[in-house]
XYZ file of C-alpha atoms in Angstrom:
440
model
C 0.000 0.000 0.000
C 1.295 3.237 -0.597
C 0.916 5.516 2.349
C 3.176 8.616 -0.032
C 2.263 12.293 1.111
C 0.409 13.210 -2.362
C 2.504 16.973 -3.563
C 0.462 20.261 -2.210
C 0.843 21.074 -5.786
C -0.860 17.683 -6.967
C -3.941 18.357 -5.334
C -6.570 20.625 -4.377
C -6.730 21.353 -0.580
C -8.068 24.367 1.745
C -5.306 25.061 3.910
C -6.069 26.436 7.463
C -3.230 28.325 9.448
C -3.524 28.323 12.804
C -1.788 30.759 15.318
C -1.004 28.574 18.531
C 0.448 29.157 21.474
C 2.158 26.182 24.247
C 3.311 26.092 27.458
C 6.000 23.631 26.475
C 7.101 22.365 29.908
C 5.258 19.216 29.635
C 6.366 18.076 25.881
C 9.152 16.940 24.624
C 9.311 19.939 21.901
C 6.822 21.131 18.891
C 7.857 18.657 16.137
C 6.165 15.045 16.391
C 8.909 12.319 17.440
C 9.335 8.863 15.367
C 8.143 6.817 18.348
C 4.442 8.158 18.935
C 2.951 6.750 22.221
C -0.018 4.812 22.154
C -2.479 7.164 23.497
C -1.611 9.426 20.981
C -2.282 7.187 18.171
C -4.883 8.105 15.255
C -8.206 6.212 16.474
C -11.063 7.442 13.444
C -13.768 5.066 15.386
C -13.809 7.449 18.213
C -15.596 10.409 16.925
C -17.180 8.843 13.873
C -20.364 9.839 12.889
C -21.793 6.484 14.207
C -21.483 8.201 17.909
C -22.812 11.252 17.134
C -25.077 11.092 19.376
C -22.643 10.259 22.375
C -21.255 13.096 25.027
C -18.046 14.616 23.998
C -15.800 14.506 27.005
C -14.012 17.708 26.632
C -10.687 17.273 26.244
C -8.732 19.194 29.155
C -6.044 16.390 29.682
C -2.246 17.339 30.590
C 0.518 14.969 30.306
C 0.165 14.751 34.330
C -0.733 10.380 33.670
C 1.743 10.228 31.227
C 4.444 11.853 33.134
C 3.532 9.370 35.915
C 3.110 6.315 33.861
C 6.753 6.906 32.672
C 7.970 7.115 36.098
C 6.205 3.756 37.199
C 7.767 2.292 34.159
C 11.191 3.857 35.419
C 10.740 2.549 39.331
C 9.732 -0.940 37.808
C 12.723 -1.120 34.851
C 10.937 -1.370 32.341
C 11.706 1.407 29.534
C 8.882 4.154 28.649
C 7.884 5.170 25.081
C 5.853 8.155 26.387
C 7.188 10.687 24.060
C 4.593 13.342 23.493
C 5.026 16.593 21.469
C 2.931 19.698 20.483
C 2.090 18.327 17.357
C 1.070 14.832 18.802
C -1.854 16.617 20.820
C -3.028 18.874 17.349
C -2.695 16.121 15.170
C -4.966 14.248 17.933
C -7.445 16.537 18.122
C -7.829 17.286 14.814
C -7.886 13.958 13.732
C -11.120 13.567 16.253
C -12.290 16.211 15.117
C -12.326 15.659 10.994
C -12.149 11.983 11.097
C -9.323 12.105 8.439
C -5.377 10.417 8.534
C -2.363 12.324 9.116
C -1.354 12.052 6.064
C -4.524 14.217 4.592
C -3.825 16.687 6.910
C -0.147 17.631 6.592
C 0.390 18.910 9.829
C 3.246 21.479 9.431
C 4.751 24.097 11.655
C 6.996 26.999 11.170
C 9.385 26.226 13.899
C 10.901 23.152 15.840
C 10.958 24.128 19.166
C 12.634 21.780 21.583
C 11.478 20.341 24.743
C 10.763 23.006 27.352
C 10.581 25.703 25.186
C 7.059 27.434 24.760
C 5.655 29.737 21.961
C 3.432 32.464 22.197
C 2.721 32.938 17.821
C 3.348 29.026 16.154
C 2.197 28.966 12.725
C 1.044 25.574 12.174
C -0.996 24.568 9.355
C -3.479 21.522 7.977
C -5.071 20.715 4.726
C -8.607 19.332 3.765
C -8.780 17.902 1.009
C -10.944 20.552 -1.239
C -13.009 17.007 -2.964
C -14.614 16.107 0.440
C -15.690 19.246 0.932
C -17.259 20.006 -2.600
C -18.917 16.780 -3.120
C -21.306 17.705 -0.114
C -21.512 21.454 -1.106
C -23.479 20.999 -4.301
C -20.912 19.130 -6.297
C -20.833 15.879 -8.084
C -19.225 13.395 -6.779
C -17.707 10.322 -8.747
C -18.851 7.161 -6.868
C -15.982 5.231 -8.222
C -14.187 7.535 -6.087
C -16.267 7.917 -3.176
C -16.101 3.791 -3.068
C -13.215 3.864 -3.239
C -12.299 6.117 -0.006
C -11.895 4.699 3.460
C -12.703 6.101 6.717
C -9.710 8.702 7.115
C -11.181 10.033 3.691
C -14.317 10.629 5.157
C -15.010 14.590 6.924
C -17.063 13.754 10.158
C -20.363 15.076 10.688
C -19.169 17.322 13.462
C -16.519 18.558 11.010
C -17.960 18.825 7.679
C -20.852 22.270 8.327
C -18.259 23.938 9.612
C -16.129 23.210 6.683
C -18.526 23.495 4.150
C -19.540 27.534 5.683
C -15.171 28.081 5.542
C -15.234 26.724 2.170
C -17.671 29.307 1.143
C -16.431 32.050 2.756
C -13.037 31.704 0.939
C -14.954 31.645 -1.991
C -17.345 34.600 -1.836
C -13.908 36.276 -0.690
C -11.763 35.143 -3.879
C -13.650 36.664 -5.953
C -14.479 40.008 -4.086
C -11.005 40.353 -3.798
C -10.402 40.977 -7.763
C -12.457 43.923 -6.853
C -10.975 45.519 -3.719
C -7.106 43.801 -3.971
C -7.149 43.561 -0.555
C -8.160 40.691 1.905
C -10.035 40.908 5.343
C -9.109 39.009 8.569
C -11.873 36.253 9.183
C -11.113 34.542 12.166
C -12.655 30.671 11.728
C -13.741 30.820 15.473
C -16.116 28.123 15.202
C -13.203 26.103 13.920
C -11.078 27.170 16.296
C -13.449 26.204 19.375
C -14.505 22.468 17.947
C -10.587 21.817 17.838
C -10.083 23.646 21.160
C -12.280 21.584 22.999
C -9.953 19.066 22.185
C -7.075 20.243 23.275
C -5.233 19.976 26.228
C -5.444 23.714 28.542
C -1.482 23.949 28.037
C -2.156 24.726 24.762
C -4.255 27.202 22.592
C -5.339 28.426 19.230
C -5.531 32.334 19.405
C -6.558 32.402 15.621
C -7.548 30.326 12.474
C -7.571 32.024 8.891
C -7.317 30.196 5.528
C -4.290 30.564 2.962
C -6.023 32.705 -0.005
C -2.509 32.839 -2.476
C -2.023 30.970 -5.618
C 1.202 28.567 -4.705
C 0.971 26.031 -1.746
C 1.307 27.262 1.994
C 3.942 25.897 3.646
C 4.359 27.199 6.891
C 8.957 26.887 7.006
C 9.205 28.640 3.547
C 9.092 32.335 2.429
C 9.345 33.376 6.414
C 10.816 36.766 6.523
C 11.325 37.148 10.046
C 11.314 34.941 13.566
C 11.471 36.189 17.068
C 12.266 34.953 19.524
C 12.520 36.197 22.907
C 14.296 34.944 26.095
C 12.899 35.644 29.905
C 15.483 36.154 32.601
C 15.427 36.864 35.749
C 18.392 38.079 38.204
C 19.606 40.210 41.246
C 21.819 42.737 40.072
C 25.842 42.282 41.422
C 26.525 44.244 44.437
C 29.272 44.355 47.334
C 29.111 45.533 51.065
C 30.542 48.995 51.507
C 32.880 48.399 54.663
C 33.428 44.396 54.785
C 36.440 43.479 52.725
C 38.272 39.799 52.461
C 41.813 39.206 54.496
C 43.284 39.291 50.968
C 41.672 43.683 50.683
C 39.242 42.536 48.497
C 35.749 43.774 48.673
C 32.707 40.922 49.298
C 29.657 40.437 47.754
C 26.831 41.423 49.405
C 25.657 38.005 51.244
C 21.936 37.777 49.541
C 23.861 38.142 46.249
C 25.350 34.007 47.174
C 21.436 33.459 48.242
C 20.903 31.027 44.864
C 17.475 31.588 42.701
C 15.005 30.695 45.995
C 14.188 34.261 46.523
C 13.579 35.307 42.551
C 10.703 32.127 42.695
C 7.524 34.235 41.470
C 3.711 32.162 41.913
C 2.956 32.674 37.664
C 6.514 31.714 36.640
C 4.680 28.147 35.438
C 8.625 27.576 33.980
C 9.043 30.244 31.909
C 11.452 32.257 33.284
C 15.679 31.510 33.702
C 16.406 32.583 37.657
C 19.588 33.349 37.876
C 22.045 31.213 40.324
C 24.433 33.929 40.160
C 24.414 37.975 40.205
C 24.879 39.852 37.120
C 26.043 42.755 35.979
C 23.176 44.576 33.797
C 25.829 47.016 31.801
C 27.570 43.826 30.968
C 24.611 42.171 29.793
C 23.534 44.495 27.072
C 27.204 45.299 26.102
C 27.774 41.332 25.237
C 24.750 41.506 23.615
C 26.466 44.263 21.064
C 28.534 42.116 18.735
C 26.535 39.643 17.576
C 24.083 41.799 15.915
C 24.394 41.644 11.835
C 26.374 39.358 9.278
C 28.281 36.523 11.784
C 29.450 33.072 11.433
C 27.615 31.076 14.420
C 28.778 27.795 13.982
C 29.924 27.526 17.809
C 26.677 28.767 19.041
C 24.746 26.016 16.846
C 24.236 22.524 18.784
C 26.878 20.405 18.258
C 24.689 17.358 16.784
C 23.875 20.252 13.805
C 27.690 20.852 13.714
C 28.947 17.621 12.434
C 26.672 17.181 9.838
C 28.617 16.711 6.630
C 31.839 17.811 8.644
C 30.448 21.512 7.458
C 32.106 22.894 10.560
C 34.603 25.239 8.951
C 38.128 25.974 10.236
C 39.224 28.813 11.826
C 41.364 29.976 9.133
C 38.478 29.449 6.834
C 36.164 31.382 8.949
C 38.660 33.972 8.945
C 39.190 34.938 5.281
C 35.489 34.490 5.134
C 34.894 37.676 7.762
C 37.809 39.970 5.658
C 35.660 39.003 2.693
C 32.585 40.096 4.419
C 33.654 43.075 5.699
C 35.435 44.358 2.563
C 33.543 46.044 -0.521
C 34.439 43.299 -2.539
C 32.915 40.634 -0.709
C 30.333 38.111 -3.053
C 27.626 36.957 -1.166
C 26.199 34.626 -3.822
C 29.479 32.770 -3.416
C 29.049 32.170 0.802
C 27.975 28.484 1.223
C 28.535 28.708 4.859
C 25.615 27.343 6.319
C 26.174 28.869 10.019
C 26.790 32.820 8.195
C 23.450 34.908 8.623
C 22.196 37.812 9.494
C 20.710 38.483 13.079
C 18.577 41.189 12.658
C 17.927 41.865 16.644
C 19.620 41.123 19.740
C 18.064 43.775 22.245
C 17.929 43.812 25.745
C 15.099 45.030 28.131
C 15.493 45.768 31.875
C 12.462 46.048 34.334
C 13.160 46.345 37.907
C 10.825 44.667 40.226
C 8.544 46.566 42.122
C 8.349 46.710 45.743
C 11.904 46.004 46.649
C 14.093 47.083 49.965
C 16.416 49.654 48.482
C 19.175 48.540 50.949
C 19.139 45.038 48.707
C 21.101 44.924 45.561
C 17.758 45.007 43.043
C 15.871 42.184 41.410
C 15.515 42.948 37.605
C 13.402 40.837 34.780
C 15.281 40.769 31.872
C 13.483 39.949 28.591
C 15.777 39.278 25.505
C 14.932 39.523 21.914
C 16.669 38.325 18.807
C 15.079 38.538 15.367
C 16.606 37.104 12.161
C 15.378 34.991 9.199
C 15.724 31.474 10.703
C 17.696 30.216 13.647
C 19.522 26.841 13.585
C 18.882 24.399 16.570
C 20.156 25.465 20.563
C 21.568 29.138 18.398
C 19.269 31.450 20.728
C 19.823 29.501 23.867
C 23.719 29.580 23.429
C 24.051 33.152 22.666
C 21.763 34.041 26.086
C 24.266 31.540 27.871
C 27.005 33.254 26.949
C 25.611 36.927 27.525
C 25.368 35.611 30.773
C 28.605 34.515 30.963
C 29.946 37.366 30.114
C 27.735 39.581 32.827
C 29.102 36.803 35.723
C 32.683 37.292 34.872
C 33.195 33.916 33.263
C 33.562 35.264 29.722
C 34.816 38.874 28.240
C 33.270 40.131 24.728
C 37.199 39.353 23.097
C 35.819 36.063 23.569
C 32.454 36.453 21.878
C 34.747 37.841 18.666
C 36.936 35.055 18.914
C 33.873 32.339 18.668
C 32.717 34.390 15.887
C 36.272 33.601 13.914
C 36.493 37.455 13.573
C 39.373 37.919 16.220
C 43.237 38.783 15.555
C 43.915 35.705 17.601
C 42.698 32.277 16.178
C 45.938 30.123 16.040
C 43.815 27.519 18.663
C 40.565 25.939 17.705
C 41.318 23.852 21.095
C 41.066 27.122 23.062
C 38.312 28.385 21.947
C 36.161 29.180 25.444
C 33.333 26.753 25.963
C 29.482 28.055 25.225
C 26.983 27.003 28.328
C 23.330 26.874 26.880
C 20.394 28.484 28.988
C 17.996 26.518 30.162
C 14.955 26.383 27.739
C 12.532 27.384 30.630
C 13.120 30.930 29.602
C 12.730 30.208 25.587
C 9.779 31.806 23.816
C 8.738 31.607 19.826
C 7.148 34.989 19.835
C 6.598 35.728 16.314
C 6.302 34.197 12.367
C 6.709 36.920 9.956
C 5.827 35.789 6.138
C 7.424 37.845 3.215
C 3.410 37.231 1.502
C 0.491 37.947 3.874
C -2.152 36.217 1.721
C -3.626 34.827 4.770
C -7.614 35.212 4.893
């Protein structure tokens, strides 16, 4: 049997884009993992139209019983397959939901976010077939065909209205928009509740619109711009005006050694970094400095990603590279480097805390943002690791120019200084930007 992914461009589909946003604490990232657990399995029979008549339990489940069924499994020896991701729980519901396979959907996202990390704009996208929708909207259908279809082919009953109104809609909109050459926001909210109600709490869909342009949506191409943004959270360096170490050195101040107990907040629900160690804030926004524009980030890409292909280049390599970047002769359509880009953003935003005891060195929320094209896997978590680095003392910007390849002094790949990666607590997808906004 062949179970191939027909081509977008092979068929006719309505494509629906959803705008989601995860608490990712509980998953083991966005993208859907080669060993899917049981429970998450596709299972047509349950919401077919034979039940229709049956309650729908709202679906409100967290990964709470899976979380403790792995642990049980761990206590007893015997290895756990409970892998769940973002996608597993969409794909789930929508498959309840339409009654169709996963691969008539095409459930696609715009970024792979790994586990822990949450998202406050995910694209991700699905297709219904445009046939199953037509052949109960007036349309003639070929019984051959329709014989020929098994139950994933079949829209459920709870499904299909609400379909059928969408696929009119885009419609009645296609051709108005010959007329007016521009297009509305319609917000499929009665789409966007039937799948809700299927969802687990930890994550939602703020928005559903269809794709209205003339070439395939797919929701990692023709991106013009991600953000991400990073949540910190840290007391501020200080030292004690008259106590000084046997050696004349002047101490910290002793709540500065306190560890990240007393920056615990109740609505923190793991999405914020606190800080084991005091920072310096001027530090922190200077090392943020040089790795805005045209960089090679090769040592702040995840070493798996690295030794791809060997791509890694040398440090000599890297080097003639950045003289041929930065002189007016440089070729960009001859740069194969897969770890050169441009990072559009790397900004830095301080907010004290409120309510603090001025004699205390302050408390300060520290929200990072760094826009560019694409990112390449563990890239934003490495460069916030070292930024912090750099603000404890355990780094010094000469070193972020030096893992850049752009310093004087790159005899040594060996002793290059090691990147630490944040945690991904404090990791946020905050933003899809698409060079065509043909989005209905």
């Amino acid at each position: 049997m062949d179970t191939t992914t027909p081509s977008p461009s092979k068929r006719q589909v309505i494509t629906f884009v959803m705008t989601t946003q995860y608490n990712g604490f509980a998953y083991a990232g966005f993208q859907r993992q080669t060993r899917t657990p049981t429970s998450m399995a596709s299972s047509n029979e349950e919401d077919s139209t034979a039940n229709t008549g049956k309650k729908r339990k709202q679906n409100n489940h967290t990964n709470q019983e899976v979380q403790a069924a792995a642990k049980n499994d761990n206590k007893s020896g015997r290895k756990s397959n409970a892998v769940i991701t973002v996608q597993d729980q969409i794909e789930n519901a929508l498959q309840k939901w339409t009654g169709l396979s996963l691969s008539t959907l095409r459930v696609r996202g715009a970024g792979r976010t790994d586990k822990g990390v949450h998202a406050t704009h995910q694209v991700v996208a699905f297709d219904v077939p445009l046939s199953l929708v037509i052949d109960h909207d007036g349309g003639e259908a070929n019984n051959n065909e329709e014989e020929d279809r098994g139950d994933d082919m079949k829209i459920s009953a709870h499904a299909l209205p609400l379909l059928k109104e969408a696929h009119q809609t885009l419609a009645k909109h296609k051709s108005a928009s010959t007329d007016t050459g521009t297009t509305p926001f319609v917000d499929q909210w009665k789409i966007r509740r039937a799948i809700s109600t299927r969802l687990p709490t930890d994550i939602v869909i703020r928005t559903i619109r269809m794709w209205n342009g003339s070439a395939p949506f797919e929701a990692r191409q023709n991106v013009a711009c991600k953000t991400y943004i990073y949540r910190l959270r840290f007391r501020c360096i200080a030292y004690e005006s008259n106590a000084k170490s046997t050696e004349g050195q002047t101490n910290l101040h002793p709540i500065c050694n306190a560890g990240p107990h007393l920056l615990r907040r109740l609505n923190d629900n793991n999405t914020v970094w606190l800080s084991q160690w005091p920072l310096d804030k001027e530090k922190l926004r200077q090392a943020c400095e040089p790795f805005v524009g045209r960089h090679n980030f090769c040592n702040f890409v995840h070493k798996a990603e690295r030794k791809v292909g060997n791509s890694r280049p040398s440090l000599v390599r890297r080097r003639e590279r950045y003289e041929q970047s930065t002189s007016k002769d440089a070729d960009d359509e001859n740069d194969d480097d897969k770890f050169l880009m441009d990072l559009f953003e790397f900004n830095l935003h301080l907010q004290p805390e409120e309510e603090q005891d001025e004699t205390l060195p302050p408390i300060i929320n520290a929200t990072f943002s760094l826009k560019a094209k694409g990112f390449h896997r563990s890239q934003v978590r490495n460069l916030v690791g070292f930024v912090v680095d750099v603000a404890r003392g355990e780094r010094s910007l000469d070193d972020a120019k030096a893992l850049l390849g752009e310093s004087d002094n790159m005899d040594d790949e060996n002793s290059l200084p090691t990147v630490n990666s944040a945690p991904a607590s404090g990791l946020c997808l905050d933003n899809v930007e698409y060079e065509h906004d043909d989005f209905l």
